[in-house]
PDB file of N, CA and C in Angstrom:
ATOM      1  N   MET A 628      21.711 -24.352  10.726  1.00 54.00           N
ATOM      2  CA  MET A 628      21.509 -23.255  11.328  1.00 54.00           C
ATOM      3  C   MET A 628      22.842 -22.866  12.178  1.00 54.00           C
ATOM      4  N   LYS A 629      23.907 -21.769  12.060  1.00 59.00           N
ATOM      5  CA  LYS A 629      25.080 -21.145  12.331  1.00 59.00           C
ATOM      6  C   LYS A 629      24.310 -20.683  13.423  1.00 59.00           C
ATOM      7  N   GLU A 630      24.525 -20.617  14.580  1.00 56.00           N
ATOM      8  CA  GLU A 630      24.055 -19.385  16.063  1.00 56.00           C
ATOM      9  C   GLU A 630      25.710 -18.159  16.442  1.00 56.00           C
ATOM     10  N   GLN A 631      24.986 -17.123  16.481  1.00 64.00           N
ATOM     11  CA  GLN A 631      25.994 -16.395  17.221  1.00 64.00           C
ATOM     12  C   GLN A 631      25.285 -16.087  18.709  1.00 64.00           C
ATOM     13  N   PRO A 632      26.744 -15.509  19.071  1.00 68.00           N
ATOM     14  CA  PRO A 632      26.320 -14.558  20.336  1.00 68.00           C
ATOM     15  C   PRO A 632      24.981 -13.934  20.476  1.00 68.00           C
ATOM     16  N   PHE A 633      24.075 -15.469  21.612  1.00 77.00           N
ATOM     17  CA  PHE A 633      22.903 -15.038  22.246  1.00 77.00           C
ATOM     18  C   PHE A 633      21.770 -15.703  22.059  1.00 77.00           C
ATOM     19  N   GLY A 634      22.198 -16.682  20.980  1.00 81.00           N
ATOM     20  CA  GLY A 634      21.774 -17.271  20.700  1.00 81.00           C
ATOM     21  C   GLY A 634      20.479 -16.524  19.573  1.00 81.00           C
ATOM     22  N   LEU A 635      21.552 -15.963  18.979  1.00 82.00           N
ATOM     23  CA  LEU A 635      20.655 -15.052  17.763  1.00 82.00           C
ATOM     24  C   LEU A 635      21.591 -16.212  16.316  1.00 82.00           C
ATOM     25  N   ASP A 636      20.787 -16.372  15.067  1.00 88.00           N
ATOM     26  CA  ASP A 636      20.570 -15.916  13.558  1.00 88.00           C
ATOM     27  C   ASP A 636      20.414 -15.513  13.103  1.00 88.00           C
ATOM     28  N   ILE A 637      21.750 -14.144  12.927  1.00 90.00           N
ATOM     29  CA  ILE A 637      21.569 -13.067  11.876  1.00 90.00           C
ATOM     30  C   ILE A 637      20.849 -13.395  10.831  1.00 90.00           C
ATOM     31  N   THR A 638      21.541 -14.045   9.645  1.00 92.00           N
ATOM     32  CA  THR A 638      21.001 -14.176   8.553  1.00 92.00           C
ATOM     33  C   THR A 638      18.939 -14.376   8.688  1.00 92.00           C
ATOM     34  N   ALA A 639      19.252 -15.911   9.717  1.00 93.00           N
ATOM     35  CA  ALA A 639      17.929 -16.155  10.029  1.00 93.00           C
ATOM     36  C   ALA A 639      17.102 -15.271  10.391  1.00 93.00           C
ATOM     37  N   SER A 640      17.435 -14.106  11.117  1.00 93.00           N
ATOM     38  CA  SER A 640      16.432 -13.182  11.723  1.00 93.00           C
ATOM     39  C   SER A 640      16.184 -12.138  10.192  1.00 93.00           C
ATOM     40  N   ARG A 641      17.356 -11.707   9.822  1.00 96.00           N
ATOM     41  CA  ARG A 641      17.160 -10.840   7.911  1.00 96.00           C
ATOM     42  C   ARG A 641      16.309 -11.526   8.067  1.00 96.00           C
ATOM     43  N   ALA A 642      16.143 -12.377   7.358  1.00 97.00           N
ATOM     44  CA  ALA A 642      15.503 -13.040   6.052  1.00 97.00           C
ATOM     45  C   ALA A 642      13.776 -13.236   6.983  1.00 97.00           C
ATOM     46  N   ASN A 643      14.101 -13.643   7.763  1.00 97.00           N
ATOM     47  CA  ASN A 643      13.054 -12.732   8.325  1.00 97.00           C
ATOM     48  C   ASN A 643      12.262 -11.296   8.545  1.00 97.00           C
ATOM     49  N   LEU A 644      12.741 -10.380   8.838  1.00 98.00           N
ATOM     50  CA  LEU A 644      12.844  -8.616   8.745  1.00 98.00           C
ATOM     51  C   LEU A 644      12.564  -8.615   7.435  1.00 98.00           C
ATOM     52  N   ARG A 645      13.642  -8.906   6.121  1.00 98.00           N
ATOM     53  CA  ARG A 645      12.640  -8.811   4.566  1.00 98.00           C
ATOM     54  C   ARG A 645      11.188  -9.507   4.139  1.00 98.00           C
ATOM     55  N   ARG A 646      11.332 -10.687   4.902  1.00 98.00           N
ATOM     56  CA  ARG A 646      10.235 -11.875   4.820  1.00 98.00           C
ATOM     57  C   ARG A 646       8.207 -10.623   5.033  1.00 98.00           C
ATOM     58  N   ARG A 647       8.757 -10.741   6.437  1.00 98.00           N
ATOM     59  CA  ARG A 647       8.032  -9.692   6.961  1.00 98.00           C
ATOM     60  C   ARG A 647       7.679  -8.069   6.749  1.00 98.00           C
ATOM     61  N   TYR A 648       8.670  -7.532   5.962  1.00 98.00           N
ATOM     62  CA  TYR A 648       8.772  -6.166   5.371  1.00 98.00           C
ATOM     63  C   TYR A 648       7.832  -6.361   4.448  1.00 98.00           C
ATOM     64  N   GLU A 649       7.931  -7.274   3.168  1.00 98.00           N
ATOM     65  CA  GLU A 649       8.021  -7.589   2.015  1.00 98.00           C
ATOM     66  C   GLU A 649       6.187  -8.210   1.976  1.00 98.00           C
ATOM     67  N   GLN A 650       6.068  -8.638   3.588  1.00 98.00           N
ATOM     68  CA  GLN A 650       4.133  -8.962   2.806  1.00 98.00           C
ATOM     69  C   GLN A 650       3.736  -7.703   4.670  1.00 98.00           C
ATOM     70  N   GLN A 651       4.398  -6.675   5.049  1.00 98.00           N
ATOM     71  CA  GLN A 651       3.935  -5.489   4.953  1.00 98.00           C
ATOM     72  C   GLN A 651       3.388  -4.778   3.244  1.00 98.00           C
ATOM     73  N   ARG A 652       4.509  -4.497   2.908  1.00 98.00           N
ATOM     74  CA  ARG A 652       4.652  -4.202   1.666  1.00 98.00           C
ATOM     75  C   ARG A 652       3.548  -4.025   0.677  1.00 98.00           C
ATOM     76  N   GLN A 653       2.839  -5.224   0.207  1.00 98.00           N
ATOM     77  CA  GLN A 653       2.202  -6.497  -0.278  1.00 98.00           C
ATOM     78  C   GLN A 653       0.722  -5.581   0.761  1.00 98.00           C
ATOM     79  N   ALA A 654       0.465  -5.783   1.702  1.00 98.00           N
ATOM     80  CA  ALA A 654      -0.185  -5.914   2.156  1.00 98.00           C
ATOM     81  C   ALA A 654      -0.599  -3.743   2.382  1.00 98.00           C
ATOM     82  N   MET A 655      -0.402  -3.576   2.493  1.00 97.00           N
ATOM     83  CA  MET A 655      -0.062  -1.912   1.682  1.00 97.00           C
ATOM     84  C   MET A 655      -0.949  -1.527   1.005  1.00 97.00           C
ATOM     85  N   GLU A 656       0.367  -2.505  -0.155  1.00 96.00           N
ATOM     86  CA  GLU A 656      -0.082  -2.027  -1.838  1.00 96.00           C
ATOM     87  C   GLU A 656      -1.622  -2.620  -2.578  1.00 96.00           C
ATOM     88  N   GLN A 657      -2.459  -3.113  -1.278  1.00 97.00           N
ATOM     89  CA  GLN A 657      -3.782  -3.874  -1.682  1.00 97.00           C
ATOM     90  C   GLN A 657      -4.908  -2.928  -1.164  1.00 97.00           C
ATOM     91  N   ARG A 658      -4.172  -2.198   0.083  1.00 96.00           N
ATOM     92  CA  ARG A 658      -5.244  -1.592   0.404  1.00 96.00           C
ATOM     93  C   ARG A 658      -5.378   0.152  -0.243  1.00 96.00           C
ATOM     94  N   ARG A 659      -4.052   0.470  -0.521  1.00 93.00           N
ATOM     95  CA  ARG A 659      -3.902   1.624  -1.549  1.00 93.00           C
ATOM     96  C   ARG A 659      -4.415   0.995  -3.318  1.00 93.00           C
ATOM     97  N   HIS A 660      -5.114   0.651  -3.815  1.00 94.00           N
ATOM     98  CA  HIS A 660      -4.997  -0.625  -4.817  1.00 94.00           C
ATOM     99  C   HIS A 660      -7.366  -0.314  -4.229  1.00 94.00           C
ATOM    100  N   VAL A 661      -7.737  -0.704  -3.318  1.00 96.00           N
ATOM    101  CA  VAL A 661      -8.747  -1.386  -2.998  1.00 96.00           C
ATOM    102  C   VAL A 661      -9.116   0.890  -3.026  1.00 96.00           C
ATOM    103  N   VAL A 662      -8.601   1.244  -1.709  1.00 92.00           N
ATOM    104  CA  VAL A 662      -9.317   2.468  -1.960  1.00 92.00           C
ATOM    105  C   VAL A 662      -8.838   3.536  -3.148  1.00 92.00           C
ATOM    106  N   GLN A 663      -7.904   3.114  -3.936  1.00 90.00           N
ATOM    107  CA  GLN A 663      -8.019   3.440  -5.546  1.00 90.00           C
ATOM    108  C   GLN A 663      -9.468   3.329  -6.131  1.00 90.00           C
ATOM    109  N   GLU A 664     -10.069   1.716  -6.685  1.00 93.00           N
ATOM    110  CA  GLU A 664     -11.345   2.207  -7.308  1.00 93.00           C
ATOM    111  C   GLU A 664     -12.173   2.113  -6.397  1.00 93.00           C
ATOM    112  N   ALA A 665     -12.537   2.035  -4.795  1.00 93.00           N
ATOM    113  CA  ALA A 665     -13.546   3.439  -4.680  1.00 93.00           C
ATOM    114  C   ALA A 665     -14.042   4.196  -4.826  1.00 93.00           C
ATOM    115  N   VAL A 666     -12.056   5.132  -4.533  1.00 90.00           N
ATOM    116  CA  VAL A 666     -12.393   6.735  -5.465  1.00 90.00           C
ATOM    117  C   VAL A 666     -12.823   6.714  -6.591  1.00 90.00           C
ATOM    118  N   ARG A 667     -12.482   5.216  -7.336  1.00 89.00           N
ATOM    119  CA  ARG A 667     -11.884   5.891  -8.874  1.00 89.00           C
ATOM    120  C   ARG A 667     -13.666   5.500  -9.062  1.00 89.00           C
ATOM    121  N   ALA A 668     -14.699   4.764  -8.056  1.00 93.00           N
ATOM    122  CA  ALA A 668     -16.174   4.343  -8.713  1.00 93.00           C
ATOM    123  C   ALA A 668     -16.770   5.763  -8.346  1.00 93.00           C
ATOM    124  N   ALA A 669     -16.314   6.920  -6.974  1.00 91.00           N
ATOM    125  CA  ALA A 669     -17.432   7.397  -6.011  1.00 91.00           C
ATOM    126  C   ALA A 669     -17.538   8.595  -7.293  1.00 91.00           C
ATOM    127  N   ALA A 670     -16.039   8.775  -8.386  1.00 89.00           N
ATOM    128  CA  ALA A 670     -15.727  10.140  -8.540  1.00 89.00           C
ATOM    129  C   ALA A 670     -17.274   9.675  -9.645  1.00 89.00           C
ATOM    130  N   GLN A 671     -16.587   8.493 -10.346  1.00 89.00           N
ATOM    131  CA  GLN A 671     -17.513   8.610 -11.649  1.00 89.00           C
ATOM    132  C   GLN A 671     -18.856   8.562 -11.270  1.00 89.00           C
ATOM    133  N   ALA A 672     -19.973   8.356 -10.283  1.00 92.00           N
ATOM    134  CA  ALA A 672     -21.111   8.153 -10.290  1.00 92.00           C
ATOM    135  C   ALA A 672     -21.400   9.540  -9.646  1.00 92.00           C
ATOM    136  N   ILE A 673     -20.461  10.286  -9.553  1.00 89.00           N
ATOM    137  CA  ILE A 673     -19.543  12.115  -9.262  1.00 89.00           C
ATOM    138  C   ILE A 673     -20.443  12.978 -10.026  1.00 89.00           C
ATOM    139  N   THR A 674     -19.286  12.655 -10.662  1.00 88.00           N
ATOM    140  CA  THR A 674     -18.809  13.868 -11.622  1.00 88.00           C
ATOM    141  C   THR A 674     -20.014  13.953 -12.940  1.00 88.00           C
ATOM    142  N   PRO A 675     -20.215  12.945 -13.144  1.00 89.00           N
ATOM    143  CA  PRO A 675     -21.579  13.516 -13.976  1.00 89.00           C
ATOM    144  C   PRO A 675     -22.316  14.604 -13.987  1.00 89.00           C
ATOM    145  N   ARG A 676     -23.029  15.010 -12.531  1.00 90.00           N
ATOM    146  CA  ARG A 676     -23.385  15.536 -12.185  1.00 90.00           C
ATOM    147  C   ARG A 676     -22.943  17.325 -12.268  1.00 90.00           C
ATOM    148  N   PHE A 677     -21.523  17.818 -12.491  1.00 90.00           N
ATOM    149  CA  PHE A 677     -21.229  18.512 -12.399  1.00 90.00           C
ATOM    150  C   PHE A 677     -20.760  18.556 -14.076  1.00 90.00           C
ATOM    151  N   PRO A 678     -20.691  19.130 -14.790  1.00 88.00           N
ATOM    152  CA  PRO A 678     -20.315  19.019 -16.386  1.00 88.00           C
ATOM    153  C   PRO A 678     -18.731  19.844 -16.146  1.00 88.00           C
ATOM    154  N   GLY A 679     -18.711  21.048 -14.834  1.00 91.00           N
ATOM    155  CA  GLY A 679     -18.024  21.780 -15.526  1.00 91.00           C
ATOM    156  C   GLY A 679     -16.418  21.124 -14.722  1.00 91.00           C
ATOM    157  N   ILE A 680     -16.177  20.278 -14.766  1.00 86.00           N
ATOM    158  CA  ILE A 680     -14.881  19.617 -13.535  1.00 86.00           C
ATOM    159  C   ILE A 680     -14.672  18.628 -14.976  1.00 86.00           C
ATOM    160  N   LEU A 681     -13.489  19.450 -15.035  1.00 85.00           N
ATOM    161  CA  LEU A 681     -12.744  18.933 -16.798  1.00 85.00           C
ATOM    162  C   LEU A 681     -11.901  17.798 -16.293  1.00 85.00           C
ATOM    163  N   ARG A 682     -11.257  18.102 -15.154  1.00 84.00           N
ATOM    164  CA  ARG A 682     -10.433  17.021 -14.009  1.00 84.00           C
ATOM    165  C   ARG A 682     -10.244  17.103 -12.208  1.00 84.00           C
ATOM    166  N   LEU A 683     -10.170  15.725 -12.351  1.00 82.00           N
ATOM    167  CA  LEU A 683     -10.378  15.126 -10.552  1.00 82.00           C
ATOM    168  C   LEU A 683      -8.867  15.157 -10.045  1.00 82.00           C
ATOM    169  N   CYS A 684      -8.263  15.148  -9.172  1.00 82.00           N
ATOM    170  CA  CYS A 684      -7.262  14.787  -8.461  1.00 82.00           C
ATOM    171  C   CYS A 684      -7.304  14.669  -7.208  1.00 82.00           C
ATOM    172  N   PRO A 685      -8.453  13.440  -6.706  1.00 76.00           N
ATOM    173  CA  PRO A 685      -8.572  13.379  -5.687  1.00 76.00           C
ATOM    174  C   PRO A 685      -7.330  13.021  -4.784  1.00 76.00           C
ATOM    175  N   PHE A 686      -5.612  13.367  -4.825  1.00 72.00           N
ATOM    176  CA  PHE A 686      -5.533  12.900  -3.688  1.00 72.00           C
ATOM    177  C   PHE A 686      -4.041  13.873  -4.173  1.00 72.00           C
ATOM    178  N   SER A 687      -4.979  14.996  -4.420  1.00 67.00           N
ATOM    179  CA  SER A 687      -3.259  15.763  -4.488  1.00 67.00           C
ATOM    180  C   SER A 687      -4.022  16.265  -3.590  1.00 67.00           C
ATOM    181  N   GLN A 688      -2.005  17.371  -3.321  1.00 63.00           N
ATOM    182  CA  GLN A 688      -1.915  18.130  -1.903  1.00 63.00           C
ATOM    183  C   GLN A 688      -2.866  19.442  -2.164  1.00 63.00           C
ATOM    184  N   GLY A 689      -3.666  20.300  -1.290  1.00 54.00           N
ATOM    185  CA  GLY A 689      -2.745  21.273  -1.739  1.00 54.00           C
ATOM    186  C   GLY A 689      -4.300  22.123  -2.178  1.00 54.00           C
TER     187      GLY A 689
END
């Protein structure tokens, strides 16, 4: 381990930041997937009651 001024190992710090970023990205993707499945299940339970619905865009803005 090569130490830099102030006792910081830049390479290890960068690797740590990359690892933490990847963990956060994976956690966010898992949460997104769980929400997507919950919305899909809810939509499948609700839309048969409304035969006029042709398309459902739950995450669209506008």
